[in-house]
Amino acid sequence: MATVTSSRPYHIIVFGASGFTGQFVVEEVARCAAEGPGGCLKWAVAGRSRPRLEDVLSQAAQRLSMPELRTDIEIIVADVSIEESLAMMCQQGLVVLNCVGPYRFYGEPVVKACIENGAHCIDICGEPQFLERMQLEYHSKAMDKGVYVIGSCGFDSIPADMGILYTQKQFKGTLTAVESFLTISTGPEGGSGHDATWQSAVYGFADSKSLRQLRKKFGHKPLPVVGARVKKRGSVFFSKEIEQYAIPFVGSDPSVVRRTQRFLYEEEHQSPVLYSAYVGVGGLFSVVKLLCGGLLFWFMVKFSLGRKLLTMIEDTCFSIMFFGEGYSEGKDPSQGQPNAKICTQVMGAEPGYVATPATMVQAAITLLHELHSLPRRGGVYTPGAAFSKTSLIDRLNNHGVKFLVRSYP
């Protein structure tokens, strides 16, 4: 079977390039072509329909004023239901950016094909059950092949996962607990959800029972609690930190962060951080607006009403505030209450179709440039586990996803 080699014709293959998110990923790859190895990123697009892929490249060429995209970018026809086509695709690239979801239905054949044919795989999945099942079933196989499978490299869940690592690195001492608050705003019109977060929430509810059963198969022991325990919040509460009502975040972020913290504890012997994630929803009336806005966005995406309608949310941006506590340097975490706090922030443009392509593409470029800084020889990892020793945060800062320290008394 094939292994990862630098002799393949493409650094990156965007699979599912004609899908809604895939089109934005194609444009982001084109923008970042000069950041590839040797200053030239060799890439291709892949999907079921050659005519649709041709249309995507033509559209990107027009939007980016890059006419060469119509002729210089190769097209690979591959179908997630045809194993041979996936194998041929994976044999041609170093990294496959898998944009074909929902991953619970279409993700596993791509992971399997990447491992068997020696291509690294990066996705933007926000479905905890799929992500954790891939780790359970394919981690050892990926290690044996020297292949990295890195899930949730979009808005779900790079801002949260790398945000926790950033907070840990900025904290001088032992960080023991972090609460995060996500807010999404659309300028003067107020806030709404986006499709990736909305689907993550739906799948989170649907998979909660099977996810608990899956986690038992890992046989993990509970992570140790360092310092004082954090009091759990209610299902709806007023947050003094962000001065609005908030609800628990039911997407993939808590699952991904927990897996990263376990990896860092078991492999790097770092003190684990307790993590709780919430979503700010404004006033009580905003809860209704949030639901209506999320449903409207879902309708727009599912029925492909086009970019013109989506310009309605051009001014959308996200912010995740991280409120951490712990023990200052020299203070024993086993003695007394935490005595130090920190507040950091990760912020960026529209989560689903601006931030997600940026985080996905920068994850791929980081992998291409800094393979030596990733753990072991391969395996199935979270973004934080894979990229904790790389320059990914610096790269994201240069591409519109900003990591900041807001207060550290």
Coordinates of C-alpha atoms in Angstrom, one line a residue:
M1 CA 0.0 0.0 0.0
A2 CA 1.1 3.6 -0.6
T3 CA 2.7 5.9 1.9
V4 CA 3.0 9.6 2.1
T5 CA 5.7 10.9 -0.3
S6 CA 6.7 14.3 -1.6
S7 CA 6.7 13.0 -5.2
R8 CA 3.0 13.2 -5.6
P9 CA 1.7 15.8 -8.1
Y10 CA -0.4 17.8 -5.7
H11 CA 0.2 19.2 -2.2
I12 CA -3.5 19.7 -1.6
I13 CA -6.6 18.2 -3.1
V14 CA -10.0 19.9 -2.2
F15 CA -12.5 17.0 -2.2
G16 CA -16.1 18.2 -2.4
A17 CA -15.0 21.4 -4.1
S18 CA -18.4 21.9 -5.7
G19 CA -20.2 21.8 -2.4
F20 CA -21.2 25.1 -0.7
T21 CA -18.4 25.2 1.8
G22 CA -16.0 23.5 -0.7
Q23 CA -16.4 26.5 -3.1
F24 CA -15.1 28.9 -0.4
V25 CA -12.3 26.5 0.4
V26 CA -11.2 26.5 -3.2
E27 CA -11.0 30.3 -3.2
E28 CA -9.0 30.3 0.0
V29 CA -6.5 27.8 -1.4
A30 CA -6.1 29.9 -4.5
R31 CA -5.4 33.0 -2.3
C32 CA -2.8 31.1 -0.3
A33 CA -1.0 29.4 -3.3
A34 CA 2.2 31.4 -2.6
E35 CA 2.4 30.0 0.9
G36 CA 3.0 26.4 -0.3
P37 CA 6.3 24.6 -0.2
G38 CA 8.9 26.5 -2.3
G39 CA 6.4 29.4 -2.6
C40 CA 4.1 27.5 -5.0
L41 CA 1.2 25.4 -3.8
K42 CA 0.3 22.6 -6.3
W43 CA -3.3 21.8 -5.9
A44 CA -6.4 20.2 -7.5
V45 CA -10.1 20.0 -7.0
A46 CA -12.1 16.8 -6.7
G47 CA -15.8 15.8 -6.7
R48 CA -18.4 13.8 -8.5
S49 CA -19.2 16.1 -11.4
R50 CA -16.6 17.5 -13.8
P51 CA -18.9 20.2 -15.2
R52 CA -19.8 21.4 -11.7
L53 CA -16.1 21.5 -10.7
E54 CA -15.4 23.5 -13.9
D55 CA -18.1 25.9 -12.9
V56 CA -16.5 26.3 -9.4
L57 CA -13.1 27.1 -10.9
S58 CA -14.6 29.6 -13.4
Q59 CA -16.5 31.3 -10.6
A60 CA -13.4 31.5 -8.4
A61 CA -11.4 32.8 -11.4
Q62 CA -13.9 35.6 -11.8
R63 CA -14.3 36.5 -8.2
L64 CA -10.5 36.5 -7.5
S65 CA -9.5 38.0 -10.9
M66 CA -7.3 34.9 -11.4
P67 CA -8.2 33.7 -15.0
E68 CA -5.5 31.0 -14.7
L69 CA -7.7 29.0 -12.4
R70 CA -9.8 28.0 -15.4
T71 CA -6.9 26.3 -17.1
D72 CA -4.1 25.6 -14.6
I73 CA -6.0 23.7 -11.8
E74 CA -6.6 20.0 -12.5
I75 CA -9.9 18.3 -11.9
I76 CA -10.2 14.8 -10.3
V77 CA -13.5 13.0 -10.6
A78 CA -14.1 11.0 -7.4
D79 CA -17.2 9.8 -5.7
V80 CA -17.5 8.9 -2.0
S81 CA -19.5 5.8 -2.9
I82 CA -16.9 4.5 -5.4
E83 CA -13.8 3.1 -3.5
E84 CA -11.6 3.0 -6.5
S85 CA -12.1 6.6 -7.4
L86 CA -11.2 7.7 -3.8
A87 CA -8.1 5.6 -4.0
M88 CA -7.0 7.2 -7.2
M89 CA -7.6 10.6 -5.8
C90 CA -5.7 10.0 -2.6
Q91 CA -2.7 8.6 -4.4
Q92 CA -2.2 11.9 -6.1
G93 CA -2.1 14.3 -3.1
L94 CA -0.2 14.8 0.1
V95 CA -3.2 16.3 1.9
V96 CA -6.9 15.8 1.2
L97 CA -9.2 18.6 2.4
N98 CA -12.5 16.7 2.9
C99 CA -15.4 19.1 2.5
V100 CA -18.0 16.3 2.0
G101 CA -20.5 16.2 4.8
P102 CA -22.4 15.3 6.9
Y103 CA -19.4 13.2 7.9
R104 CA -21.5 10.7 9.8
F105 CA -22.8 9.6 6.4
Y106 CA -19.9 10.3 4.0
G107 CA -16.8 10.8 6.1
E108 CA -15.5 7.3 6.8
P109 CA -14.8 6.1 3.2
V110 CA -12.5 9.2 2.8
V111 CA -10.6 8.6 6.0
K112 CA -10.2 4.9 5.1
A113 CA -9.0 5.8 1.5
C114 CA -6.5 8.4 2.8
I115 CA -4.9 6.0 5.2
E116 CA -4.7 3.1 2.8
N117 CA -3.3 5.3 0.0
G118 CA -1.0 7.5 2.1
A119 CA -2.6 10.9 2.1
H120 CA -3.1 13.1 5.1
C121 CA -6.7 14.0 5.8
I122 CA -8.1 17.2 7.2
D123 CA -11.8 17.8 7.6
I124 CA -14.2 20.4 9.1
C125 CA -16.4 18.0 11.0
G126 CA -18.4 19.2 13.9
E127 CA -19.9 15.8 14.8
P128 CA -18.4 14.4 18.0
Q129 CA -19.5 10.8 17.4
F130 CA -17.9 10.6 14.0
L131 CA -14.7 12.3 15.3
E132 CA -14.3 10.0 18.3
R133 CA -15.2 6.9 16.3
M134 CA -12.5 7.7 13.7
Q135 CA -10.0 8.0 16.5
L136 CA -11.1 4.7 18.1
E137 CA -11.1 2.7 14.8
Y138 CA -8.4 4.3 12.7
H139 CA -5.7 5.8 15.0
S140 CA -3.5 2.7 15.1
K141 CA -3.9 2.2 11.3
A142 CA -3.0 5.8 10.6
M143 CA 0.1 5.6 12.9
D144 CA 1.3 2.5 11.0
K145 CA 1.0 4.3 7.7
G146 CA 2.5 7.6 8.9
V147 CA -0.8 9.4 7.9
Y148 CA -2.3 12.2 9.9
V149 CA -6.1 12.4 10.1
I150 CA -7.0 15.7 11.8
G151 CA -10.7 16.4 12.3
S152 CA -12.7 19.5 13.1
C153 CA -10.3 22.0 11.5
G154 CA -12.9 24.6 10.7
F155 CA -14.8 27.0 13.0
D156 CA -15.7 23.7 14.7
S157 CA -13.3 23.5 16.5
I158 CA -10.0 25.3 15.8
P159 CA -10.9 28.6 17.5
A160 CA -11.9 26.8 20.8
D161 CA -9.2 24.2 20.8
M162 CA -6.3 26.4 19.8
G163 CA -7.8 29.2 22.0
I164 CA -7.4 27.0 25.1
L165 CA -3.8 26.2 24.1
Y166 CA -3.1 29.9 23.6
T167 CA -4.6 30.7 27.0
Q168 CA -2.5 28.1 28.6
K169 CA 0.7 29.4 27.0
Q170 CA -0.1 33.0 28.0
F171 CA -0.9 32.1 31.7
K172 CA 2.2 32.2 33.9
G173 CA 1.5 29.3 36.3
T174 CA -0.9 26.4 36.3
L175 CA -4.1 27.1 34.4
T176 CA -6.8 24.8 35.8
A177 CA -10.2 25.8 34.4
V178 CA -11.6 27.9 31.5
E179 CA -15.1 29.0 30.5
S180 CA -15.6 30.2 27.0
F181 CA -18.4 32.4 25.6
L182 CA -19.2 32.4 21.9
T183 CA -21.0 35.4 20.4
I184 CA -21.9 35.9 16.8
S185 CA -23.0 39.3 15.6
T186 CA -24.1 40.6 12.2
G187 CA -23.6 44.3 12.8
P188 CA -26.7 46.5 13.3
E189 CA -29.0 43.6 12.4
G190 CA -28.1 41.5 15.4
G191 CA -26.9 37.9 15.6
S192 CA -27.8 34.5 14.2
G193 CA -26.4 31.0 14.1
H194 CA -24.6 29.5 11.2
D195 CA -25.1 26.2 9.4
A196 CA -22.1 24.4 10.8
T197 CA -22.9 25.2 14.5
W198 CA -26.6 24.5 13.9
Q199 CA -25.9 21.0 12.4
S200 CA -23.4 20.3 15.2
A201 CA -26.1 21.0 17.8
V202 CA -28.6 18.8 16.0
Y203 CA -26.2 15.9 15.7
G204 CA -25.0 16.4 19.2
F205 CA -28.5 15.9 20.5
A206 CA -29.2 13.0 18.2
D207 CA -26.0 11.1 19.0
S208 CA -25.8 11.7 22.8
K209 CA -26.7 8.2 23.8
S210 CA -24.5 6.4 21.2
L211 CA -21.7 8.8 22.0
R212 CA -21.7 7.7 25.7
Q213 CA -21.5 4.1 24.6
L214 CA -18.7 4.8 22.2
R215 CA -16.6 6.6 24.9
K216 CA -16.8 3.5 27.1
K217 CA -14.9 1.6 24.5
F218 CA -11.8 3.8 24.9
G219 CA -11.5 2.7 28.5
H220 CA -10.2 6.1 29.6
K221 CA -9.7 6.9 33.2
P222 CA -11.1 10.3 34.3
L223 CA -8.7 13.1 34.0
P224 CA -7.4 14.4 37.3
V225 CA -9.0 17.6 38.6
V226 CA -6.3 20.1 39.4
G227 CA -7.3 22.8 41.9
A228 CA -10.8 23.8 42.8
R229 CA -13.8 22.4 40.9
V230 CA -15.7 24.7 38.7
K231 CA -19.4 25.2 39.5
K232 CA -21.7 24.1 36.7
R233 CA -24.0 26.8 35.1
G234 CA -27.7 26.4 34.4
S235 CA -29.3 25.7 31.1
V236 CA -30.1 29.4 30.6
F237 CA -28.3 32.1 32.7
F238 CA -27.2 35.7 32.7
S239 CA -23.4 35.9 32.3
K240 CA -21.7 38.8 34.1
E241 CA -18.6 38.1 32.0
I242 CA -20.3 39.0 28.7
E243 CA -23.3 40.9 30.1
Q244 CA -26.0 38.9 28.3
Y245 CA -27.9 35.6 28.6
A246 CA -26.0 32.4 27.7
I247 CA -26.7 28.8 27.1
P248 CA -24.4 25.7 27.1
F249 CA -22.7 25.1 23.7
V250 CA -23.8 21.7 22.4
G251 CA -21.5 21.4 19.4
S252 CA -18.1 19.7 19.1
D253 CA -15.9 22.1 21.0
P254 CA -16.1 20.5 24.4
S255 CA -15.5 17.1 23.0
V256 CA -12.5 18.2 20.9
V257 CA -11.0 20.2 23.7
R258 CA -11.4 17.3 26.2
R259 CA -9.6 15.0 23.7
T260 CA -6.8 17.5 23.3
Q261 CA -6.4 17.9 27.0
R262 CA -6.3 14.1 27.5
F263 CA -3.6 13.8 24.8
L264 CA -1.4 16.6 26.3
Y265 CA -1.8 15.0 29.8
E266 CA -1.0 11.5 28.8
E267 CA 1.7 12.2 26.1
E268 CA 3.2 15.5 27.2
H269 CA 2.5 15.3 30.9
Q270 CA 0.8 18.7 31.0
S271 CA -1.7 19.6 33.7
P272 CA -5.3 19.2 32.2
V273 CA -7.7 22.1 32.0
L274 CA -11.4 21.8 32.9
Y275 CA -13.4 23.4 30.0
S276 CA -17.0 24.6 29.8
A277 CA -18.4 26.2 26.6
Y278 CA -21.3 28.5 26.3
V279 CA -23.1 30.6 23.7
G280 CA -24.2 34.2 24.3
V281 CA -27.7 34.9 23.1
G282 CA -28.3 38.5 24.2
G283 CA -31.5 39.3 25.9
L284 CA -34.4 36.9 26.3
F285 CA -36.0 38.1 23.0
S286 CA -32.7 37.2 21.3
V287 CA -33.2 33.6 22.0
V288 CA -36.2 33.6 19.6
K289 CA -34.2 35.6 17.1
L290 CA -31.3 33.1 17.4
L291 CA -33.6 30.2 16.6
C292 CA -35.3 32.0 13.7
G293 CA -32.0 33.2 12.3
G294 CA -30.5 29.7 12.5
L295 CA -33.4 28.2 10.7
L296 CA -33.3 30.8 8.0
F297 CA -29.6 30.3 7.4
W298 CA -30.2 26.5 7.2
F299 CA -32.9 27.0 4.6
M300 CA -30.6 29.3 2.6
V301 CA -27.8 26.8 2.6
K302 CA -29.9 23.7 1.9
F303 CA -31.6 25.2 -1.1
S304 CA -28.6 26.9 -2.4
L305 CA -30.2 30.3 -2.9
G306 CA -26.7 31.6 -3.9
R307 CA -24.1 34.1 -2.8
K308 CA -26.3 37.1 -3.4
L309 CA -28.5 36.1 -0.5
L310 CA -25.5 35.3 1.6
T311 CA -24.2 38.8 1.2
M312 CA -26.8 39.7 3.8
I313 CA -24.4 38.3 6.4
E314 CA -21.2 39.8 5.0
D315 CA -20.7 41.8 8.2
T316 CA -21.1 38.8 10.4
C317 CA -18.3 38.1 12.9
F318 CA -17.6 35.8 15.8
S319 CA -15.9 36.2 19.1
I320 CA -15.0 33.6 21.7
M321 CA -14.0 35.0 25.1
F322 CA -12.0 32.7 27.4
F323 CA -12.1 33.3 31.1
G324 CA -9.5 31.2 32.8
E325 CA -8.4 30.7 36.4
G326 CA -5.5 28.9 38.0
Y327 CA -2.5 29.2 40.3
S328 CA 0.3 31.7 39.8
E329 CA 3.9 30.5 39.4
G330 CA 5.2 29.0 42.6
K331 CA 1.8 28.4 44.2
D332 CA 0.8 24.8 44.8
P333 CA -2.5 23.9 43.1
S334 CA -3.3 21.5 45.9
Q335 CA -3.4 24.3 48.4
G336 CA -6.3 26.6 48.5
Q337 CA -8.4 28.4 45.9
P338 CA -7.1 29.6 42.5
N339 CA -5.4 33.0 42.9
A340 CA -4.9 34.2 39.3
K341 CA -7.2 34.9 36.3
I342 CA -6.8 35.5 32.6
C343 CA -9.1 36.6 29.8
T344 CA -8.2 35.9 26.2
Q345 CA -10.2 36.2 22.9
V346 CA -10.3 34.6 19.5
M347 CA -12.2 36.6 16.9
G348 CA -12.8 36.6 13.2
A349 CA -15.1 37.1 10.3
E350 CA -18.2 35.0 9.4
P351 CA -17.7 31.6 11.0
G352 CA -19.0 29.2 8.3
Y353 CA -17.7 30.5 5.0
V354 CA -14.9 32.9 5.9
A355 CA -13.3 31.6 9.1
T356 CA -13.7 27.9 8.3
P357 CA -11.9 28.0 4.9
A358 CA -9.1 30.0 6.5
T359 CA -8.6 27.7 9.4
M360 CA -8.8 24.6 7.2
V361 CA -6.4 25.8 4.6
Q362 CA -3.9 27.1 7.2
A363 CA -4.1 23.7 9.0
A364 CA -3.1 22.1 5.7
I365 CA -0.3 24.5 5.0
T366 CA 1.0 24.1 8.6
L367 CA 1.1 20.3 8.1
L368 CA 2.9 20.7 4.8
H369 CA 5.6 22.9 6.3
E370 CA 5.9 21.6 9.8
L371 CA 5.3 17.9 9.6
H372 CA 8.3 17.3 11.9
S373 CA 6.5 19.3 14.7
L374 CA 3.4 17.0 14.7
P375 CA 3.2 14.2 17.3
R376 CA 4.7 10.7 16.6
R377 CA 4.5 9.4 13.1
G378 CA 0.8 9.7 12.3
G379 CA -2.6 9.0 13.8
V380 CA -6.0 10.5 14.3
Y381 CA -5.8 13.8 16.2
T382 CA -7.6 16.9 17.3
P383 CA -6.3 20.2 16.0
G384 CA -4.8 21.0 19.4
A385 CA -3.1 17.7 19.7
A386 CA -1.7 17.9 16.2
F387 CA -0.6 21.5 16.1
S388 CA 0.3 22.4 19.7
K389 CA 4.0 22.7 18.7
T390 CA 3.5 24.5 15.4
S391 CA 3.1 28.0 14.2
L392 CA -0.6 27.5 13.3
I393 CA -1.8 30.3 15.7
D394 CA 0.7 32.8 14.1
R395 CA -0.6 31.8 10.6
L396 CA -4.2 32.3 11.7
N397 CA -3.4 35.7 13.1
N398 CA -2.1 36.6 9.6
H399 CA -5.3 35.3 8.0
G400 CA -8.0 37.1 9.9
V401 CA -8.5 34.8 12.9
K402 CA -7.0 36.8 15.8
F403 CA -5.8 35.5 19.2
L404 CA -5.6 38.2 21.9
V405 CA -5.0 38.6 25.6
R406 CA -7.7 40.9 27.0
S407 CA -6.7 41.0 30.6
Y408 CA -4.1 39.3 32.8
P409 CA -3.7 41.2 36.1

